[in-house]
Amino acid sequence: MLKPISLAVALSLSTAATGSAATVLSDSFDYGATTFTNAADSVFGGNWTTSGGTVDYLATGSSFGSLCRGTGGCVDLDGSSGNAGLFSTVASFAAGTYTLAVQLFGSDRGTTESVMISLGSWNTTISGILSAADVSQSFTFATTGGVLSFENAGGDNVGAVLSAVTLDSVATVPLPAGGLLLLGGLAGLAGLRRRARAA
């Protein structure tokens, strides 16, 4: 009879702990009505920085704004200098488990793009981003923490276009007190059964 009780305890432990998510970053790149080629970090409201090259900020309704989707602006990840920059958050994120949702699409300029995304110990590359082909993907992963970065492969001033980013931190909810009481009760039952068998 001990095996079923042990199984019940294991099931109770596995189902009692659940996860909840809190959004730690959400950006639809709505930073004004003016397009900036080789955009300075200040264009992005102190939220993003570019190193080792450039990116362009494209505002909907302005020059090159037709490359954006939706109502906000977007970021051409291969800036007009022809040297794609590493586009990173200013904020650094703690080690933990995250869900990342990104919207990338082709530039409508006849190129196929590849973008590496990284956060701490985690990274992935999205390849084959075609003109006008939206790529909306979500990932769940564990990381040692750090900044979130996007880097377009190539250097021809025509890059993949980033239109939205959401990063959620997934926290583990501790086992509730009721679950601990249930475990104590099951252990007590096991002890009573053992005592009854011995008598």
Short mmCIF file of C-alpha atoms in Angstrom, two decimals:
data_model
loop_
_atom_site.label_atom_id
_atom_site.label_comp_id
_atom_site.label_asym_id
_atom_site.label_seq_id
_atom_site.Cartn_x
_atom_site.Cartn_y
_atom_site.Cartn_z
CA MET A 1 0.00 0.00 0.00
CA LEU A 2 2.98 2.29 0.37
CA LYS A 3 3.52 2.57 -3.40
CA PRO A 4 0.16 4.24 -4.11
CA ILE A 5 0.76 6.69 -1.26
CA SER A 6 4.21 7.56 -2.63
CA LEU A 7 2.68 8.06 -6.07
CA ALA A 8 0.01 10.33 -4.59
CA VAL A 9 2.70 12.41 -2.90
CA ALA A 10 4.65 12.72 -6.17
CA LEU A 11 1.52 13.72 -8.09
CA SER A 12 0.65 16.25 -5.42
CA LEU A 13 4.12 17.80 -5.65
CA SER A 14 4.09 17.96 -9.44
CA THR A 15 0.65 19.55 -9.72
CA ALA A 16 0.86 21.92 -6.75
CA ALA A 17 3.70 24.06 -8.08
CA THR A 18 2.65 26.18 -11.08
CA GLY A 19 4.17 29.09 -12.97
CA SER A 20 3.06 32.69 -13.38
CA ALA A 21 4.39 35.29 -15.80
CA ALA A 22 5.18 38.98 -15.37
CA THR A 23 6.02 41.23 -18.32
CA VAL A 24 9.47 42.78 -17.83
CA LEU A 25 9.81 44.32 -21.31
CA SER A 26 7.26 45.36 -23.92
CA ASP A 27 8.12 47.57 -26.88
CA SER A 28 6.24 48.28 -30.13
CA PHE A 29 8.87 50.85 -31.19
CA ASP A 30 6.62 53.90 -31.25
CA TYR A 31 9.34 56.53 -30.77
CA GLY A 32 7.93 59.43 -32.75
CA ALA A 33 6.97 60.45 -36.26
CA THR A 34 10.43 60.99 -37.75
CA THR A 35 12.63 58.35 -39.42
CA PHE A 36 16.28 58.33 -38.32
CA THR A 37 18.90 56.54 -40.41
CA ASN A 38 21.89 55.34 -38.37
CA ALA A 39 19.75 56.15 -35.34
CA ALA A 40 21.41 57.42 -32.16
CA ASP A 41 20.60 55.61 -28.90
CA SER A 42 18.62 58.66 -27.74
CA VAL A 43 16.03 58.02 -30.49
CA PHE A 44 14.91 54.91 -28.55
CA GLY A 45 14.08 56.75 -25.33
CA GLY A 46 17.03 55.35 -23.38
CA ASN A 47 15.66 51.80 -23.74
CA TRP A 48 18.01 50.44 -26.45
CA THR A 49 21.62 50.85 -27.49
CA THR A 50 23.49 49.96 -30.68
CA SER A 51 27.12 48.83 -30.81
CA GLY A 52 29.51 47.73 -33.55
CA GLY A 53 27.42 49.25 -36.34
CA THR A 54 24.06 50.95 -36.90
CA VAL A 55 20.30 50.43 -37.06
CA ASP A 56 17.62 52.70 -38.57
CA TYR A 57 14.46 53.86 -36.78
CA LEU A 58 11.53 53.89 -39.22
CA ALA A 59 8.43 55.86 -38.24
CA THR A 60 5.06 54.95 -39.71
CA GLY A 61 3.91 57.63 -42.14
CA SER A 62 7.41 59.07 -42.72
CA SER A 63 10.14 58.17 -45.22
CA PHE A 64 10.55 54.39 -45.31
CA GLY A 65 7.68 54.11 -42.81
CA SER A 66 5.83 51.90 -45.28
CA LEU A 67 8.25 49.13 -44.27
CA CYS A 68 6.61 49.03 -40.81
CA ARG A 69 3.54 46.98 -39.88
CA GLY A 70 0.86 48.23 -37.51
CA THR A 71 0.59 51.68 -35.95
CA GLY A 72 3.98 51.96 -34.22
CA GLY A 73 7.39 52.41 -35.73
CA CYS A 74 9.95 49.70 -36.41
CA VAL A 75 13.70 49.09 -36.53
CA ASP A 76 15.70 48.16 -39.64
CA LEU A 77 18.35 45.96 -38.01
CA ASP A 78 20.92 46.68 -40.74
CA GLY A 79 21.41 50.44 -40.63
CA SER A 80 22.09 52.76 -43.54
CA SER A 81 25.85 52.67 -42.90
CA GLY A 82 25.89 49.16 -44.40
CA ASN A 83 27.26 47.80 -41.12
CA ALA A 84 24.59 46.00 -39.06
CA GLY A 85 24.80 46.88 -35.37
CA LEU A 86 24.13 44.82 -32.26
CA PHE A 87 20.79 46.21 -31.02
CA SER A 88 20.50 45.60 -27.25
CA THR A 89 18.37 46.60 -24.29
CA VAL A 90 19.91 49.05 -21.86
CA ALA A 91 18.28 47.07 -19.03
CA SER A 92 19.92 43.85 -17.91
CA PHE A 93 17.68 40.96 -16.84
CA ALA A 94 18.32 38.57 -13.95
CA ALA A 95 18.92 34.85 -14.36
CA GLY A 96 15.66 32.93 -14.68
CA THR A 97 13.12 31.45 -17.05
CA TYR A 98 11.63 33.70 -19.70
CA THR A 99 9.15 33.71 -22.55
CA LEU A 100 10.15 35.97 -25.45
CA ALA A 101 7.75 36.97 -28.23
CA VAL A 102 9.14 38.82 -31.26
CA GLN A 103 7.73 40.12 -34.54
CA LEU A 104 10.24 40.27 -37.38
CA PHE A 105 9.56 40.60 -41.07
CA GLY A 106 11.30 41.06 -44.38
CA SER A 107 12.17 44.48 -45.68
CA ASP A 108 10.07 44.37 -48.89
CA ARG A 109 13.34 45.03 -50.72
CA GLY A 110 13.97 41.57 -52.19
CA THR A 111 16.38 40.20 -49.59
CA THR A 112 16.37 37.14 -47.32
CA GLU A 113 17.50 37.95 -43.80
CA SER A 114 18.85 36.13 -40.74
CA VAL A 115 18.74 37.50 -37.19
CA MET A 116 20.45 36.17 -34.06
CA ILE A 117 18.59 36.83 -30.80
CA SER A 118 20.34 36.38 -27.45
CA LEU A 119 19.70 36.85 -23.74
CA GLY A 120 22.34 35.67 -21.29
CA SER A 121 23.19 32.03 -21.92
CA TRP A 122 20.34 31.60 -24.44
CA ASN A 123 20.43 32.41 -28.14
CA THR A 124 18.68 31.43 -31.33
CA THR A 125 18.91 32.39 -34.99
CA ILE A 126 15.86 33.01 -37.15
CA SER A 127 16.79 32.41 -40.78
CA GLY A 128 14.97 32.78 -44.07
CA ILE A 129 13.09 35.97 -43.21
CA LEU A 130 11.69 36.93 -46.62
CA SER A 131 10.29 40.17 -47.96
CA ALA A 132 6.87 40.88 -46.51
CA ALA A 133 6.89 37.59 -44.56
CA ASP A 134 5.96 38.20 -40.93
CA VAL A 135 7.78 36.03 -38.41
CA SER A 136 5.97 36.02 -35.06
CA GLN A 137 7.62 33.56 -32.72
CA SER A 138 7.60 32.82 -29.00
CA PHE A 139 10.34 31.03 -27.08
CA THR A 140 10.54 29.76 -23.48
CA PHE A 141 14.06 29.30 -22.12
CA ALA A 142 16.30 29.57 -19.05
CA THR A 143 19.19 32.02 -18.95
CA THR A 144 22.04 33.20 -16.75
CA GLY A 145 20.78 36.75 -17.24
CA GLY A 146 22.02 39.74 -19.21
CA VAL A 147 20.83 42.10 -21.94
CA LEU A 148 18.47 41.13 -24.75
CA SER A 149 20.11 41.60 -28.18
CA PHE A 150 19.24 41.38 -31.88
CA GLU A 151 21.91 41.13 -34.57
CA ASN A 152 21.17 41.05 -38.31
CA ALA A 153 23.55 38.97 -40.44
CA GLY A 154 25.08 40.73 -43.40
CA GLY A 155 25.95 44.34 -44.02
CA ASP A 156 24.18 45.80 -47.02
CA ASN A 157 21.98 48.43 -45.28
CA VAL A 158 18.89 46.27 -45.98
CA GLY A 159 17.93 44.31 -42.89
CA ALA A 160 15.13 42.43 -41.22
CA VAL A 161 12.59 44.74 -39.61
CA LEU A 162 11.79 44.42 -35.90
CA SER A 163 8.32 45.64 -34.98
CA ALA A 164 7.52 44.30 -31.49
CA VAL A 165 9.22 42.62 -28.52
CA THR A 166 7.68 41.25 -25.32
CA LEU A 167 9.70 39.54 -22.59
CA ASP A 168 7.92 37.79 -19.70
CA SER A 169 9.63 36.43 -16.60
CA VAL A 170 8.17 33.05 -15.61
CA ALA A 171 8.19 32.57 -11.82
CA THR A 172 7.57 29.35 -9.92
CA VAL A 173 4.79 29.62 -7.36
CA PRO A 174 5.73 27.96 -4.02
CA LEU A 175 3.77 24.91 -2.91
CA PRO A 176 0.70 26.27 -1.07
CA ALA A 177 0.21 25.60 2.64
CA GLY A 178 -2.79 23.36 1.83
CA GLY A 179 -0.49 21.16 -0.23
CA LEU A 180 1.90 20.81 2.69
CA LEU A 181 -0.99 19.84 4.96
CA LEU A 182 -2.08 17.21 2.41
CA LEU A 183 1.44 15.76 2.34
CA GLY A 184 1.50 15.64 6.15
CA GLY A 185 -1.86 13.88 6.20
CA LEU A 186 -0.72 11.28 3.66
CA ALA A 187 2.42 10.62 5.68
CA GLY A 188 0.26 10.18 8.80
CA LEU A 189 -1.98 7.68 6.99
CA ALA A 190 1.06 5.71 5.90
CA GLY A 191 2.26 5.56 9.51
CA LEU A 192 -1.17 4.39 10.76
CA ARG A 193 -1.29 1.63 8.15
CA ARG A 194 2.17 0.44 9.14
CA ARG A 195 1.15 0.37 12.79
CA ALA A 196 -2.07 -1.51 11.99
CA ARG A 197 -0.12 -4.17 10.06
CA ALA A 198 2.38 -4.60 12.91
CA ALA A 199 -0.44 -5.16 15.47
#
